[in-house]
Amino acid sequence: MSLTGTAAHLVTLAEGAEHGGNHESLSPFLIGGGALFGLLLLLWITTRFNRDR
């Protein structure tokens, strides 16, 4: 397989042409809110362990 053939396959895969596009059950607000909650939790844990005594 050539480099251009591989690149063309990856482009069509990234566009979602082979898998039907976006999944209907994934909500961007739910994913973003979960990611924000996870990052804030990690920040809180980090600051708890980083106290100067």
CSV table of C-alpha atoms in Angstrom, one decimal:
chain,number,residue,atom,x,y,z
A,1,MET,CA,0.0,0.0,0.0
A,2,SER,CA,1.4,3.4,-1.0
A,3,LEU,CA,1.6,6.5,1.2
A,4,THR,CA,-1.1,8.3,-0.8
A,5,GLY,CA,-3.4,5.3,-0.6
A,6,THR,CA,-3.0,5.1,3.1
A,7,ALA,CA,-3.5,8.9,3.5
A,8,ALA,CA,-6.7,8.7,1.4
A,9,HIS,CA,-8.0,5.8,3.5
A,10,LEU,CA,-7.3,7.7,6.7
A,11,VAL,CA,-9.1,10.8,5.4
A,12,THR,CA,-12.2,8.9,4.6
A,13,LEU,CA,-12.0,7.1,8.0
A,14,ALA,CA,-11.7,10.5,9.8
A,15,GLU,CA,-14.7,11.9,7.9
A,16,GLY,CA,-16.8,9.0,9.1
A,17,ALA,CA,-17.9,8.0,5.7
A,18,GLU,CA,-17.5,4.3,6.5
A,19,HIS,CA,-19.2,4.3,9.9
A,20,GLY,CA,-22.1,6.6,9.3
A,21,GLY,CA,-20.9,9.8,10.9
A,22,ASN,CA,-21.7,10.9,14.5
A,23,HIS,CA,-23.2,8.6,17.0
A,24,GLU,CA,-26.6,9.8,18.1
A,25,SER,CA,-26.3,8.9,21.7
A,26,LEU,CA,-23.2,11.0,22.4
A,27,SER,CA,-24.1,14.4,23.7
A,28,PRO,CA,-21.3,17.0,23.4
A,29,PHE,CA,-22.6,18.8,26.5
A,30,LEU,CA,-22.4,15.6,28.5
A,31,ILE,CA,-19.0,14.7,27.3
A,32,GLY,CA,-17.7,18.2,27.9
A,33,GLY,CA,-19.2,18.4,31.3
A,34,GLY,CA,-17.7,15.1,32.3
A,35,ALA,CA,-14.3,16.1,31.0
A,36,LEU,CA,-14.5,19.4,32.9
A,37,PHE,CA,-15.6,17.6,36.1
A,38,GLY,CA,-12.7,15.1,35.7
A,39,LEU,CA,-10.1,17.8,35.2
A,40,LEU,CA,-11.4,19.8,38.2
A,41,LEU,CA,-11.3,16.7,40.3
A,42,LEU,CA,-7.7,16.1,39.3
A,43,LEU,CA,-6.9,19.7,40.1
A,44,TRP,CA,-8.5,19.4,43.5
A,45,ILE,CA,-6.6,16.2,44.3
A,46,THR,CA,-3.3,17.7,43.1
A,47,THR,CA,-3.8,20.8,45.3
A,48,ARG,CA,-4.6,18.7,48.4
A,49,PHE,CA,-1.3,16.7,48.0
A,50,ASN,CA,0.7,19.8,47.2
A,51,ARG,CA,0.4,21.7,50.5
A,52,ASP,CA,3.4,23.3,52.0
A,53,ARG,CA,3.8,22.2,55.6
